[in-house]
Amino acid sequence: RTLFFSDELCASIVRSHRETSQYRLEELQALTWKVFSREEIQAYQSKTVDEMWQHCAVRLTDAVQYVVEFAKHIPGFRMLSQNDQIALLKTGSMEVVLVRMSRFFNTENNTVFFDGKFAGTEVFKSLACGDLISAVFDFAHGMCALKLTEQQLALFSALVLINADRPSLEDRGRVQRVQRSVELGLNHILHRDNQDSLMHKLYQRMAVLRSLCVLHMEKLRWFSQRYPLTAHSLFPPLYKELFC
Ligand SMILES: CCS(=O)(=O)c1ccc(CC(=O)Nc2nc(-c3ccccc3)c(C(=O)c3ccccc3CC(C)C)s2)cc1
């Protein structure tokens, strides 16, 4: 049966987003001005490249787990074959993490929520991937500028994930139908909020997301060639399964 846009589809995506957000907005708004001290920044900067990558990979994997839960609660996603669900998560989970992370980005002092406080780019210096870090920060700035509501963000996250153009899909037609119903849902929400103009801006954000994740994969390939032991034995299994 084809999935048409429906109120309950939107409601289930918004509910799933809410139930699988690691941190609620109000929780983190209370923390916004908790930044790292000079000593704490020094401690991060004196970590070796592989220590810092490992440290981040653990947090990133944590965030990805919640995105997997989010996906599993989307009616149209559950309908897809196991292989197609994995294929969509392999390429889409990092993108959804980046969209979600931008909710906890403080544009006033250019900091992102990391390890319990808000970190500037200097905290990530020992990752030795400054271009990726500044691209992630720029993306977060761009997302904040759109001032999406949680409902708009939920539908946008579902659309980022359910993308029929992803590689190696078995039943592209079925993914297209689910994607179409999520698109109709997002259109409906934006129209109801009198923000139809946001739609094309969101498609532009999706294009930036894709390039960001290509950059992340390139850095990851560089890292795992340089530190094969860390990448193959110390990275969390889900991180390896999805990104390596
Ligand atoms: C995502 C769900 S959430 O509830 O919003 C949430 C849940 C949990 C947190 C806390 C958290 O884990 N923040 C992290 N921040 C960054 C980060 C790092 C560099 C710049 C910008 C943010 C993490 C990363 O490891 C990361 C993320 C994107 C690209 C690259 C990396 C590093 C790679 C090279 C391993 S983890 C924040 C927000």
GROMACS .gro file of C-alpha atoms and ligand atoms in nm:
model
  282
    1ARG     CA    1   0.000   0.000   0.000
    2THR     CA    2   0.133   0.347  -0.079
    3LEU     CA    3   0.192   0.585   0.207
    4PHE     CA    4   0.013   0.915   0.148
    5PHE     CA    5   0.091   1.221   0.355
    6SER     CA    6  -0.120   1.204   0.666
    7ASP     CA    7  -0.141   1.379   0.997
    8GLU     CA    8  -0.060   1.061   1.185
    9LEU     CA    9   0.255   1.010   0.976
   10CYS     CA   10   0.373   1.360   1.075
   11ALA     CA   11   0.271   1.305   1.436
   12SER     CA   12   0.459   0.972   1.456
   13ILE     CA   13   0.777   1.127   1.311
   14VAL     CA   14   0.759   1.420   1.555
   15ARG     CA   15   0.692   1.183   1.847
   16SER     CA   16   0.981   0.960   1.742
   17HIS     CA   17   1.214   1.262   1.717
   18ARG     CA   18   1.112   1.378   2.062
   19GLU     CA   19   1.149   1.032   2.219
   20THR     CA   20   1.494   0.973   2.067
   21SER     CA   21   1.659   1.309   2.128
   22GLN     CA   22   1.952   1.245   2.363
   23TYR     CA   23   1.903   1.585   2.521
   24ARG     CA   24   1.591   1.800   2.536
   25LEU     CA   25   1.625   2.160   2.416
   26GLU     CA   26   1.549   2.310   2.758
   27GLU     CA   27   1.806   2.080   2.923
   28LEU     CA   28   2.084   2.216   2.706
   29GLN     CA   29   1.964   2.576   2.708
   30ALA     CA   30   2.040   2.568   3.081
   31LEU     CA   31   2.397   2.460   2.998
   32THR     CA   32   2.454   2.708   2.712
   33TRP     CA   33   2.709   2.922   2.895
   34LYS     CA   34   2.898   2.631   3.051
   35VAL     CA   35   3.220   2.651   2.851
   36PHE     CA   36   3.553   2.474   2.901
   37SER     CA   37   3.821   2.638   3.117
   38ARG     CA   38   4.171   2.708   2.986
   39GLU     CA   39   4.301   2.399   3.167
   40GLU     CA   40   4.028   2.178   3.018
   41ILE     CA   41   4.102   2.311   2.668
   42GLN     CA   42   4.474   2.247   2.728
   43ALA     CA   43   4.389   1.890   2.830
   44TYR     CA   44   4.199   1.829   2.503
   45GLN     CA   45   4.474   1.992   2.298
   46SER     CA   46   4.743   1.777   2.460
   47LYS     CA   47   4.563   1.455   2.360
   48THR     CA   48   4.725   1.267   2.072
   49VAL     CA   49   4.543   1.253   1.737
   50ASP     CA   50   4.428   0.896   1.789
   51GLU     CA   51   4.320   0.960   2.152
   52MET     CA   52   4.104   1.254   2.044
   53TRP     CA   53   3.959   1.069   1.745
   54GLN     CA   54   3.872   0.779   1.970
   55HIS     CA   55   3.718   1.017   2.224
   56CYS     CA   56   3.501   1.181   1.955
   57ALA     CA   57   3.411   0.855   1.783
   58VAL     CA   58   3.264   0.724   2.109
   59ARG     CA   59   3.043   1.035   2.143
   60LEU     CA   60   2.949   1.035   1.779
   61THR     CA   61   2.851   0.665   1.802
   62ASP     CA   62   2.638   0.748   2.105
   63ALA     CA   63   2.455   1.013   1.903
   64VAL     CA   64   2.419   0.774   1.606
   65GLN     CA   65   2.251   0.513   1.830
   66TYR     CA   66   1.971   0.760   1.900
   67VAL     CA   67   1.933   0.827   1.527
   68VAL     CA   68   1.898   0.451   1.465
   69GLU     CA   69   1.619   0.447   1.726
   70PHE     CA   70   1.458   0.751   1.558
   71ALA     CA   71   1.460   0.571   1.223
   72LYS     CA   72   1.312   0.251   1.367
   73HIS     CA   73   1.011   0.445   1.499
   74ILE     CA   74   0.930   0.595   1.156
   75PRO     CA   75   0.639   0.387   1.013
   76GLY     CA   76   0.759   0.412   0.653
   77PHE     CA   77   1.116   0.319   0.750
   78ARG     CA   78   1.012  -0.003   0.928
   79MET     CA   79   0.827  -0.109   0.612
   80LEU     CA   80   1.152  -0.118   0.414
   81SER     CA   81   1.370  -0.430   0.384
   82GLN     CA   82   1.647  -0.481   0.643
   83ASN     CA   83   1.913  -0.422   0.375
   84ASP     CA   84   1.753  -0.096   0.262
   85GLN     CA   85   1.722   0.021   0.624
   86ILE     CA   86   2.097  -0.046   0.675
   87ALA     CA   87   2.184   0.125   0.343
   88LEU     CA   88   1.988   0.437   0.443
   89LEU     CA   89   2.145   0.445   0.792
   90LYS     CA   90   2.497   0.387   0.654
   91THR     CA   91   2.484   0.709   0.453
   92GLY     CA   92   2.218   0.906   0.642
   93SER     CA   93   2.285   0.859   1.015
   94MET     CA   94   2.584   1.096   1.026
   95GLU     CA   95   2.383   1.357   0.838
   96VAL     CA   96   2.098   1.335   1.089
   97VAL     CA   97   2.349   1.360   1.378
   98LEU     CA   98   2.484   1.682   1.225
   99VAL     CA   99   2.132   1.822   1.183
  100ARG     CA  100   2.048   1.734   1.544
  101MET     CA  101   2.380   1.863   1.680
  102SER     CA  102   2.313   2.203   1.524
  103ARG     CA  103   2.026   2.243   1.773
  104PHE     CA  104   2.293   2.264   2.044
  105PHE     CA  105   2.513   2.518   1.882
  106ASN     CA  106   2.564   2.858   2.042
  107THR     CA  107   2.605   3.106   1.757
  108GLU     CA  108   2.694   3.386   2.004
  109ASN     CA  109   3.029   3.232   2.101
  110ASN     CA  110   3.059   2.974   1.820
  111THR     CA  111   3.051   2.672   2.050
  112VAL     CA  112   2.899   2.324   2.015
  113PHE     CA  113   2.781   2.094   2.293
  114PHE     CA  114   3.054   1.835   2.349
  115ASP     CA  115   3.142   1.624   2.654
  116GLY     CA  116   2.892   1.803   2.877
  117LYS     CA  117   2.994   2.162   2.802
  118PHE     CA  118   3.009   2.399   2.504
  119ALA     CA  119   3.331   2.374   2.302
  120GLY     CA  120   3.486   2.613   2.049
  121THR     CA  121   3.683   2.488   1.748
  122GLU     CA  122   4.009   2.509   1.948
  123VAL     CA  123   3.896   2.211   2.160
  124PHE     CA  124   3.915   1.986   1.851
  125LYS     CA  125   4.265   2.097   1.744
  126SER     CA  126   4.428   1.760   1.814
  127LEU     CA  127   4.191   1.586   1.571
  128ALA     CA  128   4.410   1.738   1.298
  129CYS     CA  129   4.110   1.793   1.071
  130GLY     CA  130   4.049   2.167   1.099
  131ASP     CA  131   3.870   2.186   0.762
  132LEU     CA  132   3.611   1.926   0.871
  133ILE     CA  133   3.562   2.096   1.209
  134SER     CA  134   3.514   2.443   1.058
  135ALA     CA  135   3.280   2.296   0.795
  136VAL     CA  136   3.073   2.135   1.073
  137PHE     CA  137   3.061   2.464   1.263
  138ASP     CA  138   2.963   2.654   0.946
  139PHE     CA  139   2.687   2.402   0.877
  140ALA     CA  140   2.555   2.440   1.234
  141HIS     CA  141   2.552   2.820   1.188
  142GLY     CA  142   2.351   2.779   0.868
  143MET     CA  143   2.101   2.549   1.038
  144CYS     CA  144   2.058   2.785   1.335
  145ALA     CA  145   1.986   3.071   1.093
  146LEU     CA  146   1.679   2.880   0.968
  147LYS     CA  147   1.536   2.874   1.323
  148LEU     CA  148   1.352   2.546   1.263
  149THR     CA  149   1.089   2.437   1.514
  150GLU     CA  150   1.129   2.089   1.666
  151GLN     CA  151   0.845   1.965   1.441
  152GLN     CA  152   1.010   2.106   1.127
  153LEU     CA  153   1.342   1.958   1.241
  154ALA     CA  154   1.181   1.616   1.298
  155LEU     CA  155   1.034   1.605   0.944
  156PHE     CA  156   1.360   1.742   0.795
  157SER     CA  157   1.561   1.472   0.978
  158ALA     CA  158   1.326   1.201   0.844
  159LEU     CA  159   1.367   1.342   0.492
  160VAL     CA  160   1.749   1.346   0.527
  161LEU     CA  161   1.735   0.980   0.627
  162ILE     CA  162   1.475   0.847   0.379
  163ASN     CA  163   1.648   0.938   0.055
  164ALA     CA  164   1.581   0.721  -0.251
  165ASP     CA  165   1.903   0.844  -0.421
  166ARG     CA  166   2.125   0.658  -0.171
  167PRO     CA  167   2.359   0.394  -0.321
  168SER     CA  168   2.287   0.018  -0.320
  169LEU     CA  169   1.912   0.024  -0.247
  170GLU     CA  170   1.722  -0.296  -0.333
  171ASP     CA  171   1.372  -0.148  -0.367
  172ARG     CA  172   1.425   0.214  -0.472
  173GLY     CA  173   1.058   0.251  -0.565
  174ARG     CA  174   0.941   0.171  -0.214
  175VAL     CA  175   1.193   0.415  -0.063
  176GLN     CA  176   1.072   0.678  -0.312
  177ARG     CA  177   0.712   0.634  -0.193
  178VAL     CA  178   0.811   0.674   0.172
  179GLN     CA  179   1.033   0.972   0.084
  180ARG     CA  180   0.739   1.130  -0.104
  181SER     CA  181   0.508   1.094   0.196
  182VAL     CA  182   0.767   1.255   0.426
  183GLU     CA  183   0.817   1.538   0.174
  184LEU     CA  184   0.440   1.598   0.170
  185GLY     CA  185   0.445   1.599   0.549
  186LEU     CA  186   0.725   1.857   0.561
  187ASN     CA  187   0.552   2.070   0.295
  188HIS     CA  188   0.231   2.052   0.498
  189ILE     CA  189   0.408   2.159   0.822
  190LEU     CA  190   0.593   2.447   0.649
  191HIS     CA  191   0.270   2.563   0.478
  192ARG     CA  192   0.083   2.549   0.809
  193ASP     CA  193   0.366   2.754   0.967
  194ASN     CA  194   0.348   2.998   0.675
  195GLN     CA  195   0.712   2.924   0.587
  196ASP     CA  196   0.690   2.769   0.239
  197SER     CA  197   1.009   2.957   0.145
  198LEU     CA  198   1.206   2.731   0.383
  199MET     CA  199   1.166   2.425   0.158
  200HIS     CA  200   1.430   2.519  -0.100
  201LYS     CA  201   1.665   2.638   0.177
  202LEU     CA  202   1.630   2.294   0.336
  203TYR     CA  203   1.720   2.124   0.007
  204GLN     CA  204   2.031   2.347  -0.009
  205ARG     CA  205   2.117   2.235   0.346
  206MET     CA  206   2.085   1.872   0.235
  207ALA     CA  207   2.341   1.931  -0.041
  208VAL     CA  208   2.584   2.085   0.214
  209LEU     CA  209   2.522   1.788   0.445
  210ARG     CA  210   2.620   1.542   0.173
  211SER     CA  211   2.951   1.723   0.109
  212LEU     CA  212   3.017   1.739   0.485
  213CYS     CA  213   2.978   1.365   0.517
  214VAL     CA  214   3.206   1.302   0.219
  215LEU     CA  215   3.465   1.515   0.401
  216HIS     CA  216   3.409   1.315   0.721
  217MET     CA  217   3.459   0.985   0.534
  218GLU     CA  218   3.779   1.121   0.369
  219LYS     CA  219   3.918   1.220   0.711
  220LEU     CA  220   3.816   0.883   0.852
  221ARG     CA  221   4.000   0.704   0.566
  222TRP     CA  222   4.308   0.922   0.627
  223PHE     CA  223   4.286   0.846   1.001
  224SER     CA  224   4.239   0.468   0.968
  225GLN     CA  225   4.539   0.447   0.731
  226ARG     CA  226   4.752   0.639   0.976
  227TYR     CA  227   4.622   0.466   1.292
  228PRO     CA  228   4.498   0.125   1.173
  229LEU     CA  229   4.507  -0.027   1.521
  230THR     CA  230   4.281   0.241   1.675
  231ALA     CA  231   4.039   0.240   1.383
  232HIS     CA  232   4.006  -0.136   1.371
  233SER     CA  233   4.014  -0.236   1.733
  234LEU     CA  234   3.927   0.067   1.948
  235PHE     CA  235   3.653   0.239   1.747
  236PRO     CA  236   3.301   0.146   1.865
  237PRO     CA  237   3.160  -0.140   1.651
  238LEU     CA  238   2.864   0.067   1.530
  239TYR     CA  239   3.098   0.346   1.415
  240LYS     CA  240   3.302   0.092   1.216
  241GLU     CA  241   2.989  -0.078   1.079
  242LEU     CA  242   2.843   0.251   0.956
  243PHE     CA  243   3.145   0.465   0.866
  244CYS     CA  244   3.437   0.234   0.791
  245LIG     C1  245   2.311   1.453   1.803
  245LIG     C2  246   2.208   1.433   1.912
  245LIG     S1  247   2.208   1.564   2.027
  245LIG     O1  248   2.120   1.533   2.134
  245LIG     O2  249   2.186   1.686   1.959
  245LIG     C3  250   2.370   1.569   2.094
  245LIG     C4  251   2.416   1.460   2.164
  245LIG     C5  252   2.545   1.460   2.216
  245LIG     C6  253   2.621   1.573   2.201
  245LIG     C7  254   2.757   1.571   2.257
  245LIG     C8  255   2.850   1.524   2.143
  245LIG     O3  256   2.866   1.409   2.122
  245LIG     N1  257   2.904   1.622   2.072
  245LIG     C9  258   2.990   1.602   1.969
  245LIG     N2  259   3.036   1.704   1.900
  245LIG    C10  260   3.120   1.667   1.800
  245LIG    C11  261   3.179   1.768   1.716
  245LIG    C12  262   3.312   1.757   1.678
  245LIG    C13  263   3.366   1.857   1.598
  245LIG    C14  264   3.288   1.965   1.556
  245LIG    C15  265   3.153   1.971   1.594
  245LIG    C16  266   3.098   1.873   1.674
  245LIG    C17  267   3.139   1.531   1.789
  245LIG    C18  268   3.219   1.460   1.691
  245LIG     O4  269   3.285   1.366   1.727
  245LIG    C19  270   3.210   1.504   1.550
  245LIG    C20  271   3.090   1.554   1.504
  245LIG    C21  272   3.078   1.592   1.372
  245LIG    C22  273   3.184   1.579   1.284
  245LIG    C23  274   3.305   1.532   1.332
  245LIG    C24  275   3.318   1.495   1.466
  245LIG    C25  276   3.452   1.446   1.508
  245LIG    C26  277   3.490   1.326   1.421
  245LIG    C27  278   3.617   1.369   1.350
  245LIG    C28  279   3.511   1.203   1.504
  245LIG     S2  280   3.051   1.453   1.916
  245LIG    C29  281   2.577   1.684   2.129
  245LIG    C30  282   2.447   1.682   2.076
   0.00000   0.00000   0.00000
